[in-house]
GROMACS .gro file of C-alpha atoms in nm:
model
  236
    1MET     CA    1  -0.179  -2.985   0.594
    2THR     CA    2  -0.083  -3.221   0.316
    3ALA     CA    3   0.223  -3.165   0.099
    4GLN     CA    4   0.000  -3.057  -0.191
    5GLN     CA    5  -0.185  -2.799   0.020
    6LYS     CA    6   0.148  -2.657   0.147
    7SER     CA    7   0.266  -2.622  -0.209
    8GLN     CA    8  -0.060  -2.448  -0.311
    9ALA     CA    9  -0.038  -2.219  -0.007
   10LEU     CA   10   0.317  -2.123  -0.097
   11LEU     CA   11   0.219  -2.050  -0.457
   12ILE     CA   12  -0.068  -1.827  -0.353
   13TYR     CA   13   0.153  -1.649  -0.107
   14LEU     CA   14   0.413  -1.575  -0.374
   15ILE     CA   15   0.145  -1.445  -0.613
   16LEU     CA   16   0.001  -1.209  -0.349
   17ALA     CA   17   0.350  -1.098  -0.249
   18SER     CA   18   0.427  -1.028  -0.616
   19LEU     CA   19   0.109  -0.815  -0.655
   20PHE     CA   20   0.203  -0.630  -0.333
   21ILE     CA   21   0.554  -0.546  -0.450
   22ALA     CA   22   0.436  -0.453  -0.804
   23SER     CA   23   0.170  -0.220  -0.659
   24LEU     CA   24   0.420  -0.062  -0.421
   25VAL     CA   25   0.694  -0.003  -0.682
   26THR     CA   26   0.435   0.127  -0.938
   27SER     CA   27   0.294   0.374  -0.694
   28ASN     CA   28   0.642   0.519  -0.642
   29LEU     CA   29   0.702   0.562  -1.014
   30ILE     CA   30   0.377   0.729  -1.113
   31PHE     CA   31   0.316   0.950  -0.809
   32GLN     CA   32   0.400   1.286  -0.990
   33LYS     CA   33   0.076   1.279  -1.195
   34PHE     CA   34  -0.224   1.416  -1.008
   35PHE     CA   35  -0.584   1.352  -1.109
   36TYR     CA   36  -0.917   1.482  -1.004
   37TRP     CA   37  -1.236   1.310  -0.893
   38TYR     CA   38  -1.513   1.552  -0.802
   39PRO     CA   39  -1.810   1.362  -0.660
   40PHE     CA   40  -1.859   1.674  -0.446
   41ASP     CA   41  -1.783   2.034  -0.531
   42ILE     CA   42  -1.581   2.101  -0.212
   43THR     CA   43  -1.259   2.298  -0.169
   44VAL     CA   44  -1.041   2.221   0.134
   45PHE     CA   45  -0.760   2.457   0.209
   46ASP     CA   46  -0.759   2.595  -0.147
   47THR     CA   47  -0.741   2.237  -0.287
   48LYS     CA   48  -1.033   2.069  -0.457
   49LEU     CA   49  -1.159   1.746  -0.310
   50PHE     CA   50  -1.045   1.506  -0.444
   51GLU     CA   51  -0.721   1.609  -0.621
   52VAL     CA   52  -0.481   1.322  -0.546
   53SER     CA   53  -0.181   1.149  -0.687
   54VAL     CA   54  -0.232   0.856  -0.930
   55GLY     CA   55   0.011   0.682  -0.697
   56LEU     CA   56  -0.280   0.636  -0.462
   57LEU     CA   57  -0.455   0.406  -0.713
   58PRO     CA   58  -0.233   0.098  -0.663
   59TYR     CA   59  -0.121   0.178  -0.309
   60PRO     CA   60  -0.443   0.073  -0.127
   61ILE     CA   61  -0.394  -0.273  -0.285
   62THR     CA   62  -0.085  -0.319  -0.069
   63PHE     CA   63  -0.289  -0.264   0.248
   64LEU     CA   64  -0.558  -0.511   0.131
   65ILE     CA   65  -0.295  -0.774   0.059
   66THR     CA   66  -0.126  -0.708   0.389
   67ASP     CA   67  -0.457  -0.779   0.570
   68ILE     CA   68  -0.512  -1.092   0.372
   69ILE     CA   69  -0.169  -1.225   0.446
   70SER     CA   70  -0.200  -1.129   0.819
   71GLU     CA   71  -0.536  -1.302   0.846
   72VAL     CA   72  -0.451  -1.619   0.659
   73TYR     CA   73  -0.073  -1.665   0.686
   74GLY     CA   74   0.004  -1.478   1.010
   75LYS     CA   75   0.212  -1.189   1.135
   76ALA     CA   76   0.549  -1.337   1.049
   77LYS     CA   77   0.465  -1.391   0.678
   78ALA     CA   78   0.312  -1.042   0.657
   79ASN     CA   79   0.637  -0.886   0.800
   80GLN     CA   80   0.850  -1.085   0.550
   81MET     CA   81   0.648  -0.953   0.264
   82VAL     CA   82   0.683  -0.591   0.385
   83ILE     CA   83   1.060  -0.632   0.415
   84ALA     CA   84   1.073  -0.774   0.063
   85GLY     CA   85   0.879  -0.473  -0.057
   86ILE     CA   86   1.138  -0.241   0.102
   87PHE     CA   87   1.425  -0.413  -0.083
   88ALA     CA   88   1.234  -0.410  -0.416
   89SER     CA   89   1.167  -0.038  -0.381
   90PHE     CA   90   1.532   0.050  -0.307
   91PHE     CA   91   1.635  -0.171  -0.600
   92SER     CA   92   1.406   0.023  -0.829
   93LEU     CA   93   1.551   0.352  -0.687
   94GLY     CA   94   1.900   0.232  -0.782
   95ILE     CA   95   1.787   0.144  -1.136
   96ILE     CA   96   1.626   0.491  -1.179
   97TYR     CA   97   1.945   0.660  -1.047
   98VAL     CA   98   2.166   0.473  -1.296
   99SER     CA   99   1.924   0.527  -1.583
  100LYS     CA  100   1.908   0.900  -1.521
  101HIS     CA  101   2.291   0.930  -1.559
  102ALA     CA  102   2.310   0.711  -1.874
  103PRO     CA  103   2.324   0.957  -2.173
  104ALA     CA  104   2.038   0.928  -2.422
  105THR     CA  105   2.119   0.874  -2.791
  106GLU     CA  106   2.019   1.136  -3.047
  107TRP     CA  107   1.744   0.907  -3.189
  108SER     CA  108   1.601   0.814  -2.847
  109GLN     CA  109   1.228   0.901  -2.829
  110VAL     CA  110   1.283   0.993  -2.462
  111ASN     CA  111   1.571   1.238  -2.423
  112ASP     CA  112   1.764   1.318  -2.101
  113ALA     CA  113   1.554   1.623  -2.019
  114THR     CA  114   1.220   1.441  -2.054
  115PHE     CA  115   1.346   1.144  -1.852
  116THR     CA  116   1.478   1.366  -1.573
  117HIS     CA  117   1.156   1.568  -1.572
  118VAL     CA  118   0.945   1.255  -1.526
  119PHE     CA  119   1.172   1.045  -1.303
  120GLY     CA  120   1.405   1.310  -1.160
  121ALA     CA  121   1.219   1.333  -0.828
  122ALA     CA  122   1.164   0.957  -0.813
  123PRO     CA  123   1.465   0.880  -0.587
  124LEU     CA  124   1.344   1.134  -0.332
  125ALA     CA  125   0.985   1.014  -0.375
  126VAL     CA  126   1.090   0.654  -0.314
  127LEU     CA  127   1.290   0.753  -0.004
  128ALA     CA  128   0.986   0.949   0.129
  129SER     CA  129   0.751   0.674   0.039
  130MET     CA  130   0.971   0.409   0.203
  131LEU     CA  131   0.985   0.590   0.533
  132ALA     CA  132   0.616   0.641   0.527
  133TYR     CA  133   0.555   0.283   0.406
  134LEU     CA  134   0.778   0.138   0.673
  135PHE     CA  135   0.581   0.308   0.948
  136ALA     CA  136   0.239   0.250   0.797
  137GLN     CA  137   0.268  -0.120   0.700
  138PHE     CA  138   0.412  -0.231   1.031
  139VAL     CA  139   0.148  -0.028   1.211
  140ASP     CA  140  -0.118  -0.192   0.992
  141ILE     CA  141   0.011  -0.541   1.081
  142ARG     CA  142   0.034  -0.469   1.456
  143VAL     CA  143  -0.302  -0.304   1.480
  144TYR     CA  144  -0.463  -0.580   1.275
  145HIS     CA  145  -0.326  -0.856   1.502
  146PHE     CA  146  -0.415  -0.656   1.815
  147TRP     CA  147  -0.781  -0.648   1.715
  148LYS     CA  148  -0.767  -1.007   1.596
  149SER     CA  149  -0.640  -1.122   1.935
  150TYR     CA  150  -0.880  -0.891   2.124
  151THR     CA  151  -1.185  -1.014   1.935
  152LYS     CA  152  -1.066  -1.373   1.939
  153GLY     CA  153  -1.066  -1.396   1.558
  154LYS     CA  154  -1.418  -1.249   1.519
  155HIS     CA  155  -1.532  -0.924   1.353
  156LEU     CA  156  -1.303  -0.941   1.045
  157TRP     CA  157  -1.443  -0.603   0.922
  158LEU     CA  158  -1.332  -0.428   1.241
  159ARG     CA  159  -0.968  -0.521   1.226
  160ASN     CA  160  -0.954  -0.467   0.855
  161ASN     CA  161  -1.087  -0.114   0.872
  162PHE     CA  162  -0.932  -0.004   1.203
  163SER     CA  163  -0.579  -0.121   1.089
  164THR     CA  164  -0.617   0.028   0.744
  165PHE     CA  165  -0.756   0.361   0.857
  166SER     CA  166  -0.481   0.417   1.115
  167SER     CA  167  -0.196   0.306   0.885
  168GLN     CA  168  -0.330   0.503   0.584
  169PHE     CA  169  -0.335   0.824   0.788
  170ILE     CA  170   0.020   0.770   0.906
  171ASP     CA  171   0.131   0.690   0.556
  172THR     CA  172  -0.033   0.998   0.396
  173LEU     CA  173   0.088   1.234   0.668
  174THR     CA  174   0.447   1.106   0.664
  175VAL     CA  175   0.492   1.109   0.286
  176LEU     CA  176   0.340   1.456   0.242
  177VAL     CA  177   0.562   1.602   0.512
  178LEU     CA  178   0.869   1.453   0.350
  179LEU     CA  179   0.770   1.560  -0.006
  180CYS     CA  180   0.710   1.909   0.115
  181LEU     CA  181   1.047   1.913   0.296
  182PHE     CA  182   1.213   1.794  -0.029
  183ASP     CA  183   1.032   2.086  -0.211
  184ILE     CA  184   0.855   1.839  -0.443
  185ILE     CA  185   0.517   1.968  -0.327
  186GLU     CA  186   0.447   2.322  -0.201
  187TRP     CA  187   0.352   2.359   0.168
  188ASN     CA  188   0.040   2.553   0.079
  189LYS     CA  189  -0.107   2.232  -0.069
  190PHE     CA  190  -0.023   2.022   0.234
  191TRP     CA  191  -0.352   2.031   0.429
  192GLY     CA  192  -0.570   1.999   0.123
  193LEU     CA  193  -0.377   1.698  -0.009
  194LEU     CA  194  -0.366   1.543   0.341
  195ILE     CA  195  -0.738   1.558   0.388
  196SER     CA  196  -0.811   1.450   0.025
  197GLY     CA  197  -0.562   1.170   0.048
  198VAL     CA  198  -0.685   1.027   0.381
  199LEU     CA  199  -1.052   1.053   0.281
  200PHE     CA  200  -0.984   0.890  -0.062
  201LYS     CA  201  -0.795   0.599   0.111
  202ILE     CA  202  -1.069   0.555   0.370
  203ILE     CA  203  -1.330   0.528   0.092
  204VAL     CA  204  -1.119   0.278  -0.097
  205ALA     CA  205  -1.052   0.081   0.224
  206ALA     CA  206  -1.428   0.059   0.296
  207PHE     CA  207  -1.488  -0.079  -0.043
  208ASP     CA  208  -1.219  -0.344  -0.008
  209THR     CA  209  -1.380  -0.502   0.298
  210PRO     CA  210  -1.610  -0.722   0.085
  211LEU     CA  211  -1.306  -0.835  -0.117
  212LEU     CA  212  -1.131  -0.932   0.210
  213TYR     CA  213  -1.435  -1.138   0.317
  214ILE     CA  214  -1.452  -1.318  -0.015
  215THR     CA  215  -1.076  -1.392  -0.021
  216VAL     CA  216  -1.070  -1.517   0.340
  217TYR     CA  217  -1.378  -1.731   0.272
  218PHE     CA  218  -1.190  -1.890  -0.024
  219PHE     CA  219  -0.887  -1.964   0.195
  220ARG     CA  220  -1.097  -2.114   0.474
  221LYS     CA  221  -1.284  -2.339   0.239
  222LYS     CA  222  -0.975  -2.444   0.039
  223PHE     CA  223  -0.750  -2.519   0.341
  224ASN     CA  224  -1.021  -2.611   0.594
  225LEU     CA  225  -0.948  -2.325   0.830
  226LYS     CA  226  -1.162  -2.229   1.121
  227PRO     CA  227  -1.248  -1.854   1.183
  228GLY     CA  228  -0.933  -1.683   1.303
  229GLU     CA  229  -0.715  -1.986   1.222
  230GLU     CA  230  -0.395  -1.933   1.021
  231ILE     CA  231  -0.226  -2.161   0.772
  232PRO     CA  232   0.059  -2.349   0.943
  233ASN     CA  233   0.415  -2.268   0.842
  234PHE     CA  234   0.450  -2.413   0.493
  235ASP     CA  235   0.829  -2.374   0.491
  236SER     CA  236   0.876  -2.672   0.721
   0.00000   0.00000   0.00000
């Protein structure tokens, strides 16, 4: 690669990593609001399908970006991005903790009670999400590269969906167990939210496959990459 191409590859990597971290941190901050999407009138374990957290809206973006980085930049760069996301999330947890204990003024439009009600569970949520995220993202990367190696760089749709489906299930299961243990969510909602969350993520993951193909095609054309080929280390 030329020096200019390395500079462009680095810039694109930083942009994708920024979107990844922003999506991750945002999902941890907004998770307490639940919304409904009723394409089917189905109730699963006394929970309507789909009643899911708004935190699920940005979270699938992280898995799409992980697959893009894994495909184009390689396993090492994907792992570095995941670790950066962990640090960013714990940093946001610290800011929330300090902000919660800073006394509000009398004229503040958000008083202490409101702030605590909205963000009070955030530190526990971030902790639960981080444990789930740590398992899920590293599983996603390893499963992705297993199928990439096994298929010799072919069948992009297969490694994208297989890695995402398995990691999303692990993520949803782990975070729900922890949130129930922390009494943030009642146990009687566990199975309904688990099924709704996993199915919702699978649907989103299926729709992101064309986006992955388009993005990978862009990278291959811009950097003259063969199918399955990764961008050389641009740090050197």
